[in-house]
PDB file of C-alpha atoms in Angstrom:
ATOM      1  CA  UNK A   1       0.000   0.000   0.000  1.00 79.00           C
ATOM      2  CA  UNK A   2       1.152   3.194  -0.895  1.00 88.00           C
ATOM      3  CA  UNK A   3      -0.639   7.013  -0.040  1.00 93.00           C
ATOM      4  CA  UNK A   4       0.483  10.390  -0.877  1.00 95.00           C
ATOM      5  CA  UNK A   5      -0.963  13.453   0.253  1.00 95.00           C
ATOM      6  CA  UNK A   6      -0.610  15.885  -2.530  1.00 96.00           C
ATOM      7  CA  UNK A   7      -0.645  19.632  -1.353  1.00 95.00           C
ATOM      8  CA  UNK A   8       0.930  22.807  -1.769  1.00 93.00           C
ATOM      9  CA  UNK A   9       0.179  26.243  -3.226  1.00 92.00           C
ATOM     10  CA  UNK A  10      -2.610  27.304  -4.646  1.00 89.00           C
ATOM     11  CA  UNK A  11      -2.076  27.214  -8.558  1.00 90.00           C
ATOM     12  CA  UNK A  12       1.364  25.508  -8.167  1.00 91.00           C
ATOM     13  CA  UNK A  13       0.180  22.439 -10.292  1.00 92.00           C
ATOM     14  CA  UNK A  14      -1.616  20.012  -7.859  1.00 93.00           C
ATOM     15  CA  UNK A  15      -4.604  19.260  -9.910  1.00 93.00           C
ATOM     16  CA  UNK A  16      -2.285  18.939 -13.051  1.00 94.00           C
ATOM     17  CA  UNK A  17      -0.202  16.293 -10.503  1.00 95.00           C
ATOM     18  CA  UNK A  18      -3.014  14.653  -9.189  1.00 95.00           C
ATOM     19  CA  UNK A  19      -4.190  13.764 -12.887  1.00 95.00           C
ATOM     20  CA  UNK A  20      -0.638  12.375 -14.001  1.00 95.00           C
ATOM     21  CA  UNK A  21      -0.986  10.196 -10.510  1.00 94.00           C
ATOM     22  CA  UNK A  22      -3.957   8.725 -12.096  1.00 93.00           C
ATOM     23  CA  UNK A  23      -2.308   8.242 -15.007  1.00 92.00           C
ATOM     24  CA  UNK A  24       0.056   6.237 -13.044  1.00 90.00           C
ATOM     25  CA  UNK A  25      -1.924   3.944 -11.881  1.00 89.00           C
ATOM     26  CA  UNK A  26      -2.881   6.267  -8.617  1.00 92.00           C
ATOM     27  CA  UNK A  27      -6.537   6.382  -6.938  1.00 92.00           C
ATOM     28  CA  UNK A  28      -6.735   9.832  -6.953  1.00 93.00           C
ATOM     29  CA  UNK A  29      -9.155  12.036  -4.480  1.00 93.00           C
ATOM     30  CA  UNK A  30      -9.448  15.439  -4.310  1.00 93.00           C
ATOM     31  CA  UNK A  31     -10.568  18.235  -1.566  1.00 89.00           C
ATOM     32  CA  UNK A  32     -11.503  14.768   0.422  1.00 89.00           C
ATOM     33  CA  UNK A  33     -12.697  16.499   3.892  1.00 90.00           C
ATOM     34  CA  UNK A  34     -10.440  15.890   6.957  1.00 91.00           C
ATOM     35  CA  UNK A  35     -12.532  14.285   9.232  1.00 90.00           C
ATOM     36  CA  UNK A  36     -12.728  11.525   6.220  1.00 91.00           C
ATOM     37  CA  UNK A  37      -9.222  11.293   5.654  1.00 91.00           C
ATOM     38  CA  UNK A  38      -8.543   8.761   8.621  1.00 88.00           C
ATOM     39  CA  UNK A  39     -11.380   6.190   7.496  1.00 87.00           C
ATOM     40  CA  UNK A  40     -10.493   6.340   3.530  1.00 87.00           C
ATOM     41  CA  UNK A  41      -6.806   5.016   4.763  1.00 85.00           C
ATOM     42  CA  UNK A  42      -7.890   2.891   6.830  1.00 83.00           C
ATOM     43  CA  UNK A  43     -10.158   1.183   3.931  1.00 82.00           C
ATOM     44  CA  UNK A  44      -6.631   1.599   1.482  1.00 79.00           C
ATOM     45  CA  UNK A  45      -4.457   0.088   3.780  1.00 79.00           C
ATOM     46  CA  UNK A  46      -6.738  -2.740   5.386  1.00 74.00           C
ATOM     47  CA  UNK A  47      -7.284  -4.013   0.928  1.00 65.00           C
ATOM     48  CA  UNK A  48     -11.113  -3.819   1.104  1.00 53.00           C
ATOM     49  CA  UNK A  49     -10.665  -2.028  -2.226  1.00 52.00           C
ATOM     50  CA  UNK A  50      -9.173  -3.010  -5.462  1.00 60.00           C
ATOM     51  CA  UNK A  51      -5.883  -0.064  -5.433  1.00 66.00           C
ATOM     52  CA  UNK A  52      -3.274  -0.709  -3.378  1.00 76.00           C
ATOM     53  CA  UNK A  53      -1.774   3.056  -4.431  1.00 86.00           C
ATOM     54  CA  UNK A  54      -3.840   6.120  -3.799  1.00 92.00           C
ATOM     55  CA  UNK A  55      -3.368   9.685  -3.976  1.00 93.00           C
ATOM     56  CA  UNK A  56      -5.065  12.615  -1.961  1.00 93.00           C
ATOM     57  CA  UNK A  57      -5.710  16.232  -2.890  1.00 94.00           C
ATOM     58  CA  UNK A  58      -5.378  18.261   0.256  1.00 91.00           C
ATOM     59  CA  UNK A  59      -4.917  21.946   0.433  1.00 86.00           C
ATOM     60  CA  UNK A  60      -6.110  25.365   1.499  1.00 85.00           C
ATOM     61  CA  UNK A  61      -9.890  24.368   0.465  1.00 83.00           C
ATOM     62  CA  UNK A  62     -10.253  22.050   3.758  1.00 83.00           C
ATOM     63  CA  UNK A  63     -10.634  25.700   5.719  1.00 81.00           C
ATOM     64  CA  UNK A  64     -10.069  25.760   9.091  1.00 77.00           C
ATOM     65  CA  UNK A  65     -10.212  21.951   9.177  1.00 83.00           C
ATOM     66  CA  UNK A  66      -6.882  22.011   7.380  1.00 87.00           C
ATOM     67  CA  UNK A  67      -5.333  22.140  10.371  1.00 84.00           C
ATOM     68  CA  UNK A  68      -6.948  18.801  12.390  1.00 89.00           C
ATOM     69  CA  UNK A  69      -4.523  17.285   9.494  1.00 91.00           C
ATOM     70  CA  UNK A  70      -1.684  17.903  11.802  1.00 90.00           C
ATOM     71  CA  UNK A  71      -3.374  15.679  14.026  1.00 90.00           C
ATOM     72  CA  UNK A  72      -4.163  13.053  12.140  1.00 91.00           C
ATOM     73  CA  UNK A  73      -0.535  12.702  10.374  1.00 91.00           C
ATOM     74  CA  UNK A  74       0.936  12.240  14.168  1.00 91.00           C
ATOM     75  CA  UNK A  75      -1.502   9.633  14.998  1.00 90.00           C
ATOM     76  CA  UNK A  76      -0.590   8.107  12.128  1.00 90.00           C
ATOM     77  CA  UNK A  77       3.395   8.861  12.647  1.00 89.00           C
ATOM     78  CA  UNK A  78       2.376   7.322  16.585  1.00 90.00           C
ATOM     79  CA  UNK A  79       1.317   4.125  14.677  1.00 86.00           C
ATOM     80  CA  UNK A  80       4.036   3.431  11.904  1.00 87.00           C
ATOM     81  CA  UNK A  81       1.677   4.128   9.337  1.00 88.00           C
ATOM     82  CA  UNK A  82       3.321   4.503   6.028  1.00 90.00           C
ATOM     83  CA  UNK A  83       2.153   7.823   3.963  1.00 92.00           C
ATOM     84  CA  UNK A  84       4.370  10.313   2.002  1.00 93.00           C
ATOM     85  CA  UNK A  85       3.561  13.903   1.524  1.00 94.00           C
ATOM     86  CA  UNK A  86       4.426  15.199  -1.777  1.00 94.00           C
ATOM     87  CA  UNK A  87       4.328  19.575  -1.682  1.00 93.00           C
ATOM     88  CA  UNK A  88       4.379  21.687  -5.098  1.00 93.00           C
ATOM     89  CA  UNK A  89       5.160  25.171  -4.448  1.00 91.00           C
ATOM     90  CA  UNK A  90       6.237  28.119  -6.848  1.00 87.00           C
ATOM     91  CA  UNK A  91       7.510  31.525  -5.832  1.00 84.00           C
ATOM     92  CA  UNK A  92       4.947  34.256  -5.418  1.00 84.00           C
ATOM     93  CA  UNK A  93       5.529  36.016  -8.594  1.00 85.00           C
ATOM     94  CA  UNK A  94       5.199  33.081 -10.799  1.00 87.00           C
ATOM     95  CA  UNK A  95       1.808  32.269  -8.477  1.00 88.00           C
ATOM     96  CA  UNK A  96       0.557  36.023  -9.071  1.00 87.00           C
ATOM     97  CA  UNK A  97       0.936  35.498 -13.072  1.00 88.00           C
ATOM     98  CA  UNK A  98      -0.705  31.986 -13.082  1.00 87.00           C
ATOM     99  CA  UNK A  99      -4.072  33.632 -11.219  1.00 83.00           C
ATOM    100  CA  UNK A 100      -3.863  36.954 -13.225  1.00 79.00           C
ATOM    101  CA  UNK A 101      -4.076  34.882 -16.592  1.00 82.00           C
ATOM    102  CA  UNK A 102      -6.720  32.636 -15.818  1.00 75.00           C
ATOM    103  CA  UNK A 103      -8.578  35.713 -13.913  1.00 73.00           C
ATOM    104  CA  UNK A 104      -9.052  33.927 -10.713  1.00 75.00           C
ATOM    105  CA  UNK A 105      -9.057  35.229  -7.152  1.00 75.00           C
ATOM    106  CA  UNK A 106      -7.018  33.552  -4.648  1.00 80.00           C
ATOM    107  CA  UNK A 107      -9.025  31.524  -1.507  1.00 76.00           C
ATOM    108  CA  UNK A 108      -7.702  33.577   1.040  1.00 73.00           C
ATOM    109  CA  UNK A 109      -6.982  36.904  -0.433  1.00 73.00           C
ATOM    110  CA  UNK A 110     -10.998  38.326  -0.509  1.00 69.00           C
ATOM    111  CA  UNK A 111     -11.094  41.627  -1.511  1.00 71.00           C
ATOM    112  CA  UNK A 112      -7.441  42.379  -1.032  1.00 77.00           C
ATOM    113  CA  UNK A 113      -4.403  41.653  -3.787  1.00 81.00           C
ATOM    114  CA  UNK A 114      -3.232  38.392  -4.321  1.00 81.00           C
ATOM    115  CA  UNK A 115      -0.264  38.757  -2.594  1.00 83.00           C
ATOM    116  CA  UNK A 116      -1.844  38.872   0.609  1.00 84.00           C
ATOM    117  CA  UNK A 117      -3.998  35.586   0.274  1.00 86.00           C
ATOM    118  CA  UNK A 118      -0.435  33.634  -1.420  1.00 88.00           C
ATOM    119  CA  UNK A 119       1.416  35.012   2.247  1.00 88.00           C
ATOM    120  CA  UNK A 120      -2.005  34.024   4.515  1.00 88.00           C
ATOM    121  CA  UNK A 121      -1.668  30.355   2.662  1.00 90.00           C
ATOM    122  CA  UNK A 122       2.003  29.527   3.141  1.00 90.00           C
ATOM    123  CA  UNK A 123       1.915  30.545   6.886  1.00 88.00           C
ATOM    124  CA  UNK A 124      -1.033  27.702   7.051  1.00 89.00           C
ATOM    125  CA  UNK A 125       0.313  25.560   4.818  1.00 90.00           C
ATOM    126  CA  UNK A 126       3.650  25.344   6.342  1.00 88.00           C
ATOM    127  CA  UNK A 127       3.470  22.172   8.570  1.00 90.00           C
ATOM    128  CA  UNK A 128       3.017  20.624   5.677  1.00 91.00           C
ATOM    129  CA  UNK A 129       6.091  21.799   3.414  1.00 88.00           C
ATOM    130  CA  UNK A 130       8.075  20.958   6.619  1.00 86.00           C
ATOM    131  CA  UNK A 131       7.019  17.381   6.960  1.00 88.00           C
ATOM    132  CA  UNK A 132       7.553  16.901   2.986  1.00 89.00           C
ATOM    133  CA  UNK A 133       8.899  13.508   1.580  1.00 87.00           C
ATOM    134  CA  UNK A 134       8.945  15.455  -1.598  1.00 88.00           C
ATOM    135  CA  UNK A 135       8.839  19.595  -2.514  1.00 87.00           C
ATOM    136  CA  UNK A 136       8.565  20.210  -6.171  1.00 88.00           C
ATOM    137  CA  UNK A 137       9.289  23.603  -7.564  1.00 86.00           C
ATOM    138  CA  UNK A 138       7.105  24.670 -10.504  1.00 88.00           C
ATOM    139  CA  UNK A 139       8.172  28.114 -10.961  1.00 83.00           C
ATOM    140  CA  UNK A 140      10.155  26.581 -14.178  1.00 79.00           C
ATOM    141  CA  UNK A 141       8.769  23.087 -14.710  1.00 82.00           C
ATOM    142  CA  UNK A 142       6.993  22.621 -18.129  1.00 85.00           C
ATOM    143  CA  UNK A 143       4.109  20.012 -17.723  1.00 89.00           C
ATOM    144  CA  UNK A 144       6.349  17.483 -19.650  1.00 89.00           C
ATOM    145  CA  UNK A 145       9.008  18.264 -16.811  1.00 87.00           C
ATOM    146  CA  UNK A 146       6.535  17.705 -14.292  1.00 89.00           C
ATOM    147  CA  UNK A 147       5.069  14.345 -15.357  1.00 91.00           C
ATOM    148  CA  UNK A 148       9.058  13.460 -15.519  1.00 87.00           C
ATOM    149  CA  UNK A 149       9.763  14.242 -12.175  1.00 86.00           C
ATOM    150  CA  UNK A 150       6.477  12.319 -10.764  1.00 91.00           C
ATOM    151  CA  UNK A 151       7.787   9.612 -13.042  1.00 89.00           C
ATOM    152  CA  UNK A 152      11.062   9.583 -11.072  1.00 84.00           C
ATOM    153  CA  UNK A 153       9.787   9.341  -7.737  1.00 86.00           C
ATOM    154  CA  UNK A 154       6.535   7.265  -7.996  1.00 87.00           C
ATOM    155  CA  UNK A 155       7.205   4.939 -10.666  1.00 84.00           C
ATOM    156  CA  UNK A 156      11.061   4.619 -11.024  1.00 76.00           C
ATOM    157  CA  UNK A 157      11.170   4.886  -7.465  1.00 68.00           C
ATOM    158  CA  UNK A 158      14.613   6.841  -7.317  1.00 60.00           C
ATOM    159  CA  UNK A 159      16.548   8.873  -5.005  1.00 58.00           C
ATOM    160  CA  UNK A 160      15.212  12.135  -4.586  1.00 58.00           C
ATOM    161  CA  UNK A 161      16.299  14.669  -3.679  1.00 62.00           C
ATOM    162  CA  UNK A 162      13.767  18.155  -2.895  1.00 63.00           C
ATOM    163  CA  UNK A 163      16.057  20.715  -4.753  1.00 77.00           C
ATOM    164  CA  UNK A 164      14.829  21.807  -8.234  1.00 79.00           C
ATOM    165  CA  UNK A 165      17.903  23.688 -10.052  1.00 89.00           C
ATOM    166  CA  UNK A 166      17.687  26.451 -12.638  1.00 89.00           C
ATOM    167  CA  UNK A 167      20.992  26.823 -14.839  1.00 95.00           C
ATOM    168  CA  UNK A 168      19.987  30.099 -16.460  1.00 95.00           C
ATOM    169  CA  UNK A 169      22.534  31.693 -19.358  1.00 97.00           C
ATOM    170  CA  UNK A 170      22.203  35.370 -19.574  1.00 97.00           C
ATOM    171  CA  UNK A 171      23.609  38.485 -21.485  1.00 96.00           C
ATOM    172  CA  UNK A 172      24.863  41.335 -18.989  1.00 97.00           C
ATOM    173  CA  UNK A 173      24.246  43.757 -21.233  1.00 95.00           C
ATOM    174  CA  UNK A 174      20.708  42.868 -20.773  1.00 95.00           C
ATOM    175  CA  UNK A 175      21.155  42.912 -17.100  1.00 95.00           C
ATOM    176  CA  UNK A 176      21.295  40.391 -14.314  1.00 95.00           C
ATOM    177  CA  UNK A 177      18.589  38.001 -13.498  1.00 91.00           C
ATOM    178  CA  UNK A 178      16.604  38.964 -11.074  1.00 86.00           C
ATOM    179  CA  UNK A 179      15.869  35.772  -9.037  1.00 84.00           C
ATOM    180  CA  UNK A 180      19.245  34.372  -9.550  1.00 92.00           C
ATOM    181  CA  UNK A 181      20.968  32.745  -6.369  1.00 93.00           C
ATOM    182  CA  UNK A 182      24.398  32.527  -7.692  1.00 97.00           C
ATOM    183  CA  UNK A 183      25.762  34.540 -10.931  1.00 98.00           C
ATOM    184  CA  UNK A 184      29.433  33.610 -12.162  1.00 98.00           C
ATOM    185  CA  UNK A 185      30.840  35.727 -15.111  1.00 98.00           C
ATOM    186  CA  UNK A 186      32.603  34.075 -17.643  1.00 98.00           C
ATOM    187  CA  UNK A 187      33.160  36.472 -19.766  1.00 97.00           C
ATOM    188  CA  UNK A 188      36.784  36.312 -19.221  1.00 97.00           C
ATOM    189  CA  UNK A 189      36.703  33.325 -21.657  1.00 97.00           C
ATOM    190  CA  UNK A 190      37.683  33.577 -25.691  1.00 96.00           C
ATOM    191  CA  UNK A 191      34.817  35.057 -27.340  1.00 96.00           C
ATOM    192  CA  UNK A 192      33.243  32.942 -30.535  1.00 96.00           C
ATOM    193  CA  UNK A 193      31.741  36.392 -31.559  1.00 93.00           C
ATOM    194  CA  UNK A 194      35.041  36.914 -32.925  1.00 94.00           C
ATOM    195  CA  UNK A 195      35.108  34.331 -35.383  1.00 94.00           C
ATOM    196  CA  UNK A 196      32.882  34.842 -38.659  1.00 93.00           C
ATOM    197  CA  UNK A 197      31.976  31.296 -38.859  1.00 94.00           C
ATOM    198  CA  UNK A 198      30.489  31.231 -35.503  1.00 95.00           C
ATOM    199  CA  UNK A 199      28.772  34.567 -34.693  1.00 94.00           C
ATOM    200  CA  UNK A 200      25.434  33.759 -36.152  1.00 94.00           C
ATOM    201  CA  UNK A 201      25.164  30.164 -33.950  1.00 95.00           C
ATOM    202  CA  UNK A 202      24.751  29.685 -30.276  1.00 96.00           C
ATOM    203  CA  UNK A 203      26.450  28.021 -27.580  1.00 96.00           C
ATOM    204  CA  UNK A 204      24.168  24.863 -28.417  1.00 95.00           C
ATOM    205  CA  UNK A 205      25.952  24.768 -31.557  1.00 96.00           C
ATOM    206  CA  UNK A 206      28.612  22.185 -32.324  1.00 96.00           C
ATOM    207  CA  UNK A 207      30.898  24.593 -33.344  1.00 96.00           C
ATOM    208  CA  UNK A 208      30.685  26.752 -30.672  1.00 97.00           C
ATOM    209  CA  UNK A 209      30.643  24.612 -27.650  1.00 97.00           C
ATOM    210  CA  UNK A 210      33.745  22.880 -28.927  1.00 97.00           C
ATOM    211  CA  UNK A 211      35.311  26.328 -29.418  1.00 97.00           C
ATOM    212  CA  UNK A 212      34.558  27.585 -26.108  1.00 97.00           C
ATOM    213  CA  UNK A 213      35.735  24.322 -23.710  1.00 97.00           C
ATOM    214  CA  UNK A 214      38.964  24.034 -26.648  1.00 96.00           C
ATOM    215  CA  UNK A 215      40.928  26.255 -24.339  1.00 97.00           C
ATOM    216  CA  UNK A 216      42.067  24.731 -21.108  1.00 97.00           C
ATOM    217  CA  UNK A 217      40.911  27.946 -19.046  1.00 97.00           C
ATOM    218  CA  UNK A 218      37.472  26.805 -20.044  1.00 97.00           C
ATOM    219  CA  UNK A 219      38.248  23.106 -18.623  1.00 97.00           C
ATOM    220  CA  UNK A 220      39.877  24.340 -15.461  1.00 98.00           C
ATOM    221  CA  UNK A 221      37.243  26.704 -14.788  1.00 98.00           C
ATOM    222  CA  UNK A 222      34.487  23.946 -15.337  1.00 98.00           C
ATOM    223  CA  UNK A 223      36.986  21.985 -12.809  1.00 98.00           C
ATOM    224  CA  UNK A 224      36.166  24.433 -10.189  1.00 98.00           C
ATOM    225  CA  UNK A 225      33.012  25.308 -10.572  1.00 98.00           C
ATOM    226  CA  UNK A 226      31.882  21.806 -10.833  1.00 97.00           C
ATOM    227  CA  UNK A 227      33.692  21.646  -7.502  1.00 97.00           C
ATOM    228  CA  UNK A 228      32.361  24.416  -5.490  1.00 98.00           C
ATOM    229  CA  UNK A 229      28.405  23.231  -6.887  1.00 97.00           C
ATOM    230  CA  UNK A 230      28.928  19.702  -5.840  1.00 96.00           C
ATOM    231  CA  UNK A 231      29.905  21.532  -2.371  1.00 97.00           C
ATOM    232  CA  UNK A 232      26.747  23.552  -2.293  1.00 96.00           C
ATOM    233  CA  UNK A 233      24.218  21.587  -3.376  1.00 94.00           C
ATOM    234  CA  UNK A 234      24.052  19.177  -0.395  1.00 90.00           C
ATOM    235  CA  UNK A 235      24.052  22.023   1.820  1.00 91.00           C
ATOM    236  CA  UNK A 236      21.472  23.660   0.325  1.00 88.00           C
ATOM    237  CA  UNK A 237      18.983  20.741   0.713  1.00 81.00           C
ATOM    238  CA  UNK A 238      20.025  20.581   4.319  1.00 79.00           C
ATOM    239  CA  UNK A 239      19.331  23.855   4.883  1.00 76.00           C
ATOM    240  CA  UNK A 240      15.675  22.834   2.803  1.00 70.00           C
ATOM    241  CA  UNK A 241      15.782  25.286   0.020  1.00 75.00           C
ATOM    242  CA  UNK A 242      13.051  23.879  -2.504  1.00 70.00           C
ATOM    243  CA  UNK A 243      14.887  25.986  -5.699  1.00 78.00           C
ATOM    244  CA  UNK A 244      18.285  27.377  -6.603  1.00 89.00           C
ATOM    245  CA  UNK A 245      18.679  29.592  -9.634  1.00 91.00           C
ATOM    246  CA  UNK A 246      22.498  29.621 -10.927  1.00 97.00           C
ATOM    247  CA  UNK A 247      23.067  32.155 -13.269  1.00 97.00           C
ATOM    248  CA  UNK A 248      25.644  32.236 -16.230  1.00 98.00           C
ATOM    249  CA  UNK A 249      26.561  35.389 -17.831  1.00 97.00           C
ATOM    250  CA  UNK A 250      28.540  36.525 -21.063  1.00 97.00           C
ATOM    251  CA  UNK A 251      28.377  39.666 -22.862  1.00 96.00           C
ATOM    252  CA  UNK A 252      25.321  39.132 -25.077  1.00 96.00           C
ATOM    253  CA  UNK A 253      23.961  35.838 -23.466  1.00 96.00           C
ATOM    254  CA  UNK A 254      24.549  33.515 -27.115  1.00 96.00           C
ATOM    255  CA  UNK A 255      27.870  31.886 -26.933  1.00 97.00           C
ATOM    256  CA  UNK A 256      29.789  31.343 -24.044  1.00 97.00           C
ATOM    257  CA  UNK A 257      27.247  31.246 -21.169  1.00 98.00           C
ATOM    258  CA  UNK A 258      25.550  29.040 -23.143  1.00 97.00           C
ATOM    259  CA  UNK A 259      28.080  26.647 -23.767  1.00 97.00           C
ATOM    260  CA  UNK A 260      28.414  26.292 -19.597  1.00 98.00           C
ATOM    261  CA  UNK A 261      25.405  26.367 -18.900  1.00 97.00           C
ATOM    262  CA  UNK A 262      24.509  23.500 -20.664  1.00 96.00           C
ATOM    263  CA  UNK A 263      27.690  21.764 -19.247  1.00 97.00           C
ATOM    264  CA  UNK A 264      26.895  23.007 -15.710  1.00 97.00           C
ATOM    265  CA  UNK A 265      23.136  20.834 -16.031  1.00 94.00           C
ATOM    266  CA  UNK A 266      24.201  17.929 -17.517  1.00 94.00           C
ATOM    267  CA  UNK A 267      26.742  18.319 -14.617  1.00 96.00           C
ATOM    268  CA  UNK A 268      24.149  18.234 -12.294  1.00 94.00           C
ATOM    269  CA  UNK A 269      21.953  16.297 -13.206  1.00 89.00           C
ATOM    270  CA  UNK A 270      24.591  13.518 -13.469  1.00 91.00           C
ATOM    271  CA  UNK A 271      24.775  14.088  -9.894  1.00 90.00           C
ATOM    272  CA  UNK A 272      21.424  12.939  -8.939  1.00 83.00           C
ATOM    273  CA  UNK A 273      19.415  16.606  -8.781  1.00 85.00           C
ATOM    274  CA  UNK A 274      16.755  18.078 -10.725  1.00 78.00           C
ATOM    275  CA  UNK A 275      18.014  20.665 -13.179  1.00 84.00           C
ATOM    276  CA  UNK A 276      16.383  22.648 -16.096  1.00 84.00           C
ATOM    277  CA  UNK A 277      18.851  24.773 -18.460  1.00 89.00           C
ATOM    278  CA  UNK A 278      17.317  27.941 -19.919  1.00 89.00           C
ATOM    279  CA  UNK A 279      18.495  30.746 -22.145  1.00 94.00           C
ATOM    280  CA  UNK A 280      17.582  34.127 -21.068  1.00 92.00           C
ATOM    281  CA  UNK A 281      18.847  35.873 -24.146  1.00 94.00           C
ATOM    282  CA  UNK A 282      19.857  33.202 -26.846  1.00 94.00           C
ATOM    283  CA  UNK A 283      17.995  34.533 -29.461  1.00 89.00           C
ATOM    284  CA  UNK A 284      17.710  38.350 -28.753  1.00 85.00           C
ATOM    285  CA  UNK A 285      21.071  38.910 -31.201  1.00 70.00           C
TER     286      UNK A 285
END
């Protein structure tokens, strides 16, 4: 028997995760009411029905009752029973988009800006983030990406681990990312702009990834930072940080950040984390 409690953030992607459960091979239930939550695992776990995996959709709907959860996961804790909480979260900016293009109000804000009902929700919602098996970041998932990483954990049944990594390759000229937790600038390296052949591609390009890490200040630098990100990684799941945004600059964002960036995710995902590469400014030239 297996049961996850699927929560989170409102309009982080549960419904879309509850679905891809299902697809899975998940008995799915959503909004189930608290005081019911007890009896429906007792029916899962005792087999007196035909799925021996379900999936439950809890979240800021149960009201005031969310809370009695907390009670109910430390009976169950008390007991041994087996459950996993999976949490999908997003930062607040990406939340306020997702409601302002689908023209919905947030649960808790009420007459006030979203903003307000996004902070009321993770206050109440934070018991559960904190007793996560699992914290998925959405800010950047695509819904491919998603369905991968449920893949990983529910199906494939590897090791996860609850830090969702953004390699992000950006122009300086353009400025520097925002949201980015680290930013390394690597524009001291030999500049493919230079050469005729290679202005017009991108750091994806054949050509100019093999130009950029053909010069062995390219390979030492990818020695050490591959060194100091292996260091920092760990620590930042121990310290529970859900996302980490590592940003890559060059002058115009197309050949060299590129190149590292896409060297600096495959690095990391080699060793064992979830990472997503992305371009800022690729294509603005």
């Amino acid at each position: 028997m297996r049961l996850v409690i699927v929560t989170g953030m409102s309009g982080a992607g549960k419904t879309a995760a509850l679905k891809m459960l299902e697809d899975m091979g998940f008995y799915c239930v959503d909004n189930l009411p608290i005081q019911l939550v007890g009896k429906f695992a007792e029916l899962i776990s005792a087999g007196r029905g035909e799925h021996s995996r379900a999936a439950l959709g809890i979240d800021i709907r149960s009201g005031e009752s969310l809370e009695e959860l907390g009670a109910v996961l430390k009976e169950w804790d008390q007991k041994g029973f087996s459950y996993e909480i999976l949490f999908l979260d997003a930062s607040d900016e990406v939340l306020i988009k997702r409601y302002k293009e689908t023209r919905r109000s947030h649960p808790l804000a009420g007459l006030e800006r979203i903003d307000r009902g996004i902070e009321r929700e993770r206050r109440r919602v934070a018991f559960l983030k904190k007793k996560a098996d699992y914290i998925l970041d959405t800010s950047m998932l695509l819904t491919k990406e998603l369905r991968m990483e449920l893949e990983k954990i529910f199906v494939s049944n590897e090791d996860y681990r609850s830090l969702f990594v953004t390699v992000l390759s950006f122009g300086f000229k353009y400025g520097i990312p925002v949201d980015a937790d680290l930013v390394f600038d690597v524009r001291f390296l030999p500049n493919p702009y230079y050469i005729a052949e290679l202005r017009h591609q991108t750091g994806l390009d054949e050509g100019v990834y093999s130009f950029v890490f053909g010069y062995q200040q390219t390979k030492d630098f990818m020695a050490h930072l591959e060194s100091l990100i292996g260091f920092l990684l760990p620590q930042y799941v121990e310290e529970g940080k859900a996302a980490l945004v590592i940003g890559i600059g060059c002058t115009g964002g197309q050949h060299r950040s590129v190149a590292i960036t896409k060297a600096l995710a495959d690095f990391i995902k080699q060793k064992g984390y979830q990472a997503t590469e992305n371009h800022r400014d690729m294509t603005r030239a």
